[in-house]
Coordinates of C-alpha atoms in Angstrom, one line a residue:
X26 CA -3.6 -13.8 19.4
X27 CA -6.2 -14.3 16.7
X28 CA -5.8 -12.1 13.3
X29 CA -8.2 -11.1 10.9
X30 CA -7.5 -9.6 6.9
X31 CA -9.7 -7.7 4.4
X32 CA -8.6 -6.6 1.0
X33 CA -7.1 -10.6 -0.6
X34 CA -5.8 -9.1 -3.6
X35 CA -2.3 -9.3 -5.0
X36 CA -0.8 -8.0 -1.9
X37 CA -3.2 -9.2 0.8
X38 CA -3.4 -12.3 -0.1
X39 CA 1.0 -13.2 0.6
X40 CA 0.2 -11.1 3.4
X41 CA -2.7 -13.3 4.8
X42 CA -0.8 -16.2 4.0
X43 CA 2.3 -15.1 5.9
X44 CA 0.1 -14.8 8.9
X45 CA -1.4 -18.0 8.6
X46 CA 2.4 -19.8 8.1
X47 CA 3.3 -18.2 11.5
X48 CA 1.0 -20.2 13.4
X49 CA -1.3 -17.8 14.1
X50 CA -5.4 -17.9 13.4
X51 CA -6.5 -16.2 10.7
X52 CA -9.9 -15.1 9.5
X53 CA -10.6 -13.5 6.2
X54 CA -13.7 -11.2 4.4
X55 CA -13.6 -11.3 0.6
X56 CA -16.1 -10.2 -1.5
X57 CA -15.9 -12.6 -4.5
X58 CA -16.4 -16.3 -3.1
X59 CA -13.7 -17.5 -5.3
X60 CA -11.2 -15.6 -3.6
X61 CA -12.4 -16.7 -0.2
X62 CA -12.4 -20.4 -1.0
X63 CA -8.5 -19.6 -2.4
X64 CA -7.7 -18.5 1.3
X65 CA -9.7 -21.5 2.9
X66 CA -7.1 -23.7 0.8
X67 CA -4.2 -22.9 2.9
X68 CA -6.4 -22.6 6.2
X69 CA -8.3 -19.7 6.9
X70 CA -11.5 -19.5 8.9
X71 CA -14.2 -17.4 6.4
X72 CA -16.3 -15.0 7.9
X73 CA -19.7 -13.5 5.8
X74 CA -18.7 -9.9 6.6
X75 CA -16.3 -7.3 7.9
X76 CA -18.4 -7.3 11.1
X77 CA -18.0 -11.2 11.2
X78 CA -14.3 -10.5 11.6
X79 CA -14.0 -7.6 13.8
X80 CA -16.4 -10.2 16.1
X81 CA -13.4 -12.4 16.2
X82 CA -9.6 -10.8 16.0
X83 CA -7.3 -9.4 18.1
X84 CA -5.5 -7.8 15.2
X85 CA -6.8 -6.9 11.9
X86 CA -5.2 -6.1 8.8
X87 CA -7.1 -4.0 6.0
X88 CA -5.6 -3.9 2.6
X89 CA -7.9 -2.6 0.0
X90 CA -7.2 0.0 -2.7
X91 CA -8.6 3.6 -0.8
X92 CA -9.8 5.2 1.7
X93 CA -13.2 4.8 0.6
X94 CA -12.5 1.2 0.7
X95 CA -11.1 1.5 4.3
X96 CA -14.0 3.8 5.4
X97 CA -16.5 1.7 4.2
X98 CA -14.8 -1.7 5.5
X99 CA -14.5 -0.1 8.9
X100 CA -17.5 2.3 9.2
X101 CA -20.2 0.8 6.5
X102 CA -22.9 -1.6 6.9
X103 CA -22.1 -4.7 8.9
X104 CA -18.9 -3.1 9.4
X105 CA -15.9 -4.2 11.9
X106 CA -16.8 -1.4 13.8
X107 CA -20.2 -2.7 14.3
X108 CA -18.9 -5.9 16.8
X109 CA -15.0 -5.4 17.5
X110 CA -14.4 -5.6 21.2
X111 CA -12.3 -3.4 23.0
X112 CA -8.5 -3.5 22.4
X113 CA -8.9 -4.5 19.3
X114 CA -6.0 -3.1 16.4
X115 CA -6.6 -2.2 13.7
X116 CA -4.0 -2.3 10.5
X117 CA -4.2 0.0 8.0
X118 CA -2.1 -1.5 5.0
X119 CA -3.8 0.6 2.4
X120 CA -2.3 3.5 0.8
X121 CA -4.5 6.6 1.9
X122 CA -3.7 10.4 2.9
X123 CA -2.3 11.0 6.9
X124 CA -5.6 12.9 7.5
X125 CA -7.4 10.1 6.4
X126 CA -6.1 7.9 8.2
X127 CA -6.0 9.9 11.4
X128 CA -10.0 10.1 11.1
X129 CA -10.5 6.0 11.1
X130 CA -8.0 6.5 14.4
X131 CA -10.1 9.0 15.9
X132 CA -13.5 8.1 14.8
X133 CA -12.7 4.3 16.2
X134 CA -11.5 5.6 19.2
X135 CA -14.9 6.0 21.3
X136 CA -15.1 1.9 20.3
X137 CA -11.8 1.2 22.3
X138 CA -10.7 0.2 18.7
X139 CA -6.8 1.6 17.4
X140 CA -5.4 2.1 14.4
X141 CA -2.2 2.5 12.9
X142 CA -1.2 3.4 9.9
X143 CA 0.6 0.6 8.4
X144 CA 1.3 0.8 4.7
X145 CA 4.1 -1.8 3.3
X146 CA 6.3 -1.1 0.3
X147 CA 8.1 -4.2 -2.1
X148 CA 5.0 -6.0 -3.6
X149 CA 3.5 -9.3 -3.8
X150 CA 6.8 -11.5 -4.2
X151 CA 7.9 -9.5 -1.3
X152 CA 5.0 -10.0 1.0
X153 CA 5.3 -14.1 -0.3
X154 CA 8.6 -14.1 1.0
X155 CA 7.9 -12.6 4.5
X156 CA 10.6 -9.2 3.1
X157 CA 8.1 -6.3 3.0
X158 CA 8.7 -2.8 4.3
X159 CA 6.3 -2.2 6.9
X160 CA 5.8 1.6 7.7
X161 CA 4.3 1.3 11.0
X162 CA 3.0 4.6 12.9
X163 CA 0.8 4.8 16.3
X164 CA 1.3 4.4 20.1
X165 CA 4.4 2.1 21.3
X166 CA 2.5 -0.3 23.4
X167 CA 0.1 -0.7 20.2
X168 CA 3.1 -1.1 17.4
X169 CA 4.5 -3.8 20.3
X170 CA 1.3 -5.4 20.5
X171 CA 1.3 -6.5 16.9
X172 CA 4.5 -7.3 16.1
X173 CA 3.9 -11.6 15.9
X174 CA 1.6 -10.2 13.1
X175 CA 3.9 -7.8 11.7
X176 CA 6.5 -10.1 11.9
X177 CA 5.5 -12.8 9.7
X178 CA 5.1 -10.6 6.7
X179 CA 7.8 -7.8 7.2
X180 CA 11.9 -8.0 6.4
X181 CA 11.9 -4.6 8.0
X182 CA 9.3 -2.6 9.8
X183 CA 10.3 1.4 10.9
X184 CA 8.2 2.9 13.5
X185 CA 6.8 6.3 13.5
X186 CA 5.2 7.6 16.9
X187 CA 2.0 9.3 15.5
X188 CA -0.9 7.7 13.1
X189 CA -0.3 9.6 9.4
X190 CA 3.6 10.0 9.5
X191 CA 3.7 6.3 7.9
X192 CA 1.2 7.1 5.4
X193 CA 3.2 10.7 4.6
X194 CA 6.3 8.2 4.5
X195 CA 4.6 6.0 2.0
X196 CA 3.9 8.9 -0.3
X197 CA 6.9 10.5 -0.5
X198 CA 8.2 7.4 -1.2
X199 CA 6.1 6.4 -4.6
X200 CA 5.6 9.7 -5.7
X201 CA 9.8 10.1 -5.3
X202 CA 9.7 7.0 -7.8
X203 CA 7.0 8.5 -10.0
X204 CA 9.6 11.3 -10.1
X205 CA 12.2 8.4 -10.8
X206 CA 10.2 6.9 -13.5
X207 CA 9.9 10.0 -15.5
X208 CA 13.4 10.7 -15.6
X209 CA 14.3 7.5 -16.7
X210 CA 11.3 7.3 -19.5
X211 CA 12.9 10.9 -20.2
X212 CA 16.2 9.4 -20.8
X213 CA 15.4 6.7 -23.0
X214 CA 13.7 9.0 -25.4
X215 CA 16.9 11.1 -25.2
X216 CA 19.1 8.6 -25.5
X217 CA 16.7 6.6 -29.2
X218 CA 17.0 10.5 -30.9
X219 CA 20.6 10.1 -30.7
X220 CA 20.4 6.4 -32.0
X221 CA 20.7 4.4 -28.9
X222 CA 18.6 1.3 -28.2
X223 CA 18.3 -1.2 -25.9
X224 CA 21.9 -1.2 -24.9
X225 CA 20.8 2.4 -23.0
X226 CA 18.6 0.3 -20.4
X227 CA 21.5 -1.8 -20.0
X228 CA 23.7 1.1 -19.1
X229 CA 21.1 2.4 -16.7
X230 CA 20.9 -0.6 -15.0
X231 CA 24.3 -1.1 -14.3
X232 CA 26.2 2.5 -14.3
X233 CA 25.6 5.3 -11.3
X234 CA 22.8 5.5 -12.2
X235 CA 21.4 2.8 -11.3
X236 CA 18.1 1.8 -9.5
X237 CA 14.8 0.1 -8.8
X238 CA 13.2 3.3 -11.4
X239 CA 15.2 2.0 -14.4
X240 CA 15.1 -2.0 -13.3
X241 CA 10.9 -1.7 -13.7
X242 CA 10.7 0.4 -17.0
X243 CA 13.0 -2.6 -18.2
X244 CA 11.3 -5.2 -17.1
X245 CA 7.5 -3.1 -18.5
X246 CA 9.4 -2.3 -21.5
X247 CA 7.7 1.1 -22.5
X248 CA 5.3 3.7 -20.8
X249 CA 2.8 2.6 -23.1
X250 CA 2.5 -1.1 -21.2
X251 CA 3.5 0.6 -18.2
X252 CA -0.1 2.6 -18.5
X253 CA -1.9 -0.6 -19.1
X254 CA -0.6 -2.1 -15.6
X255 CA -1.7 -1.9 -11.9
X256 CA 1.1 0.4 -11.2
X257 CA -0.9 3.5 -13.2
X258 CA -4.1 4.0 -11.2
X259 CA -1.6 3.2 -8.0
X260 CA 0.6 5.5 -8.7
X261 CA -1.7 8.2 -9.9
X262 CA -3.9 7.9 -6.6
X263 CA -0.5 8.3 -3.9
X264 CA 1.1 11.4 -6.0
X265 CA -2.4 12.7 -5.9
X266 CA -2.4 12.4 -2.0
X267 CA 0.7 13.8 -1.7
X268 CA -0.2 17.1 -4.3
X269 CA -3.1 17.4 -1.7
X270 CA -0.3 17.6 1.7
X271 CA 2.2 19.7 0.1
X272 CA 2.1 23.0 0.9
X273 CA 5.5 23.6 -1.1
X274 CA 6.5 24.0 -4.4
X275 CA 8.1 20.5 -5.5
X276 CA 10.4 19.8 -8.6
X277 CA 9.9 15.9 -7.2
X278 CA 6.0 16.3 -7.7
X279 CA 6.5 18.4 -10.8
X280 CA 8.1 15.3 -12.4
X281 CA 6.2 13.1 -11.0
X282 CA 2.6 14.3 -11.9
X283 CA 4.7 14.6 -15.8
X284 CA 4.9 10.5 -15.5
X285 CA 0.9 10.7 -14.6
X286 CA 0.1 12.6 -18.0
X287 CA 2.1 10.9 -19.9
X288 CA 0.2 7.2 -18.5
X289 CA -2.7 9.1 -18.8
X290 CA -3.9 8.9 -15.1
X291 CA -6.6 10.9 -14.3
X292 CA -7.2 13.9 -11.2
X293 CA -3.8 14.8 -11.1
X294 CA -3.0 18.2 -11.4
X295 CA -0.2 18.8 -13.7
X296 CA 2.4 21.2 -14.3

């Protein structure tokens, strides 16, 4: 099996990595050349384009930031799509809506190319240490086909039968800690009027109510830093996604949009 990875940013590049420390060949599309030759340090093959790539792999992995990204990676000028043979799997670690990603299943489909949706949850120390969460969604004898792949990056992988239910997974999941994050923000703000300082976070952390929510405002420190970080515009886009699935009134994306205000995110419709 040969693999191929675009998108070598903080969490592509542990991911690529993994790949490579499993013994299997790996080839890599960056666009900035200092990022490439940082891959070529620990072994993989570069390739001038996306199409360069698809010409190659078995198994590709896509990790950019959107769907635009994806489409453009996959669809776009010297595209994968352009010179990906038949059979070939596509990955689709990116964070995008389910009917997104269904369209790159279907529209690759007269190619002989799958997708699956395959967004991963835990970050870049977890992708280092091979202890992702792989949501993994798509046809059984294609989730089987990848799994030496899978496996070198993933602690746990759950399997969904149909491309999007990953991706609908994935969001539920952030915009559930958006929701998380505002209650704890919430909290502390509660907790200073009344004269309480850091000793509050401490409580959190430890007490019932305890959780991954209150363990990262800790470690950010305040909502103000919190805004200056990657996790804003992330966070922002998936509870975005999710306001466009839901068909429902939902006191979880209520709360959670509330933590996009208050970072300041934009095209998110509040309450």
């Amino acid at each position: 099996m040969k693999a191929g990875f675009i998108g070598l940013g903080n969490q592509g590049m542990p991911m690529a990595r993994r790949i490579a420390q499993a013994g299997i060949p790996i080839t890599v599309w960056a666009r900035r050349p200092e990022v490439a030759a940082k891959a070529s340090e620990w072994g993989a093959e570069l390739t001038d384009s996306p199409a360069a790539v698809g010409a190659i792999c078995d198994v590709l992995g896509i990790c950019v930031f959107d769907a635009a990204g994806v489409d453009e990676v996959l669809f776009g000028p010297h595209g994968v799509l352009e010179s990906a043979a038949p059979g070939t799997t596509i990955l689709v670690h990116s964070t995008v809506s389910p009917a997104d990603v269904r369209s790159f299943a279907q529209r690759a489909e007269p190619h002989d190319v799958i997708v699956l949706d395959a967004p991963v949850s835990g970050g870049p120390s977890a992708a280092a240490a091979g202890e992702l969460l792989v949501l993994l969604g798509g046809p059984a004898d294609a989730r089987r086909r990848v799994e030496p792949v899978v496996d070198s990056y993933a602690g746990r992988v759950i399997h969904f039968p149909e491309v999007g239910s990953a991706q609908l997974a994935k969001l539920v999941n952030n915009t559930l800690l958006a929701a998380q994050m505002a209650l704890v923000a919430d909290a502390v703000r509660l907790g200073q009027r009344h004269g309480l300082g850091g000793e509050l976070l401490d409580v959190l952390r430890a007490g019932s109510a305890r959780g991954f929510a209150a363990d990262l405002f800790a470690n950010v420190g305040s909502l103000d830093r919190l805004a200056r970080s990657a996790f804003a515009p992330t966070i922002g886009k998936d509870v975005r996604l999710l306001q466009g699935v839901a068909e429902h009134p939902s006191s979880m994306l209520d709360l959670a949009a509330e933590l996009t205000r208050q970072l300041n995110v934009k095209d998110v419709a509040t309450p």
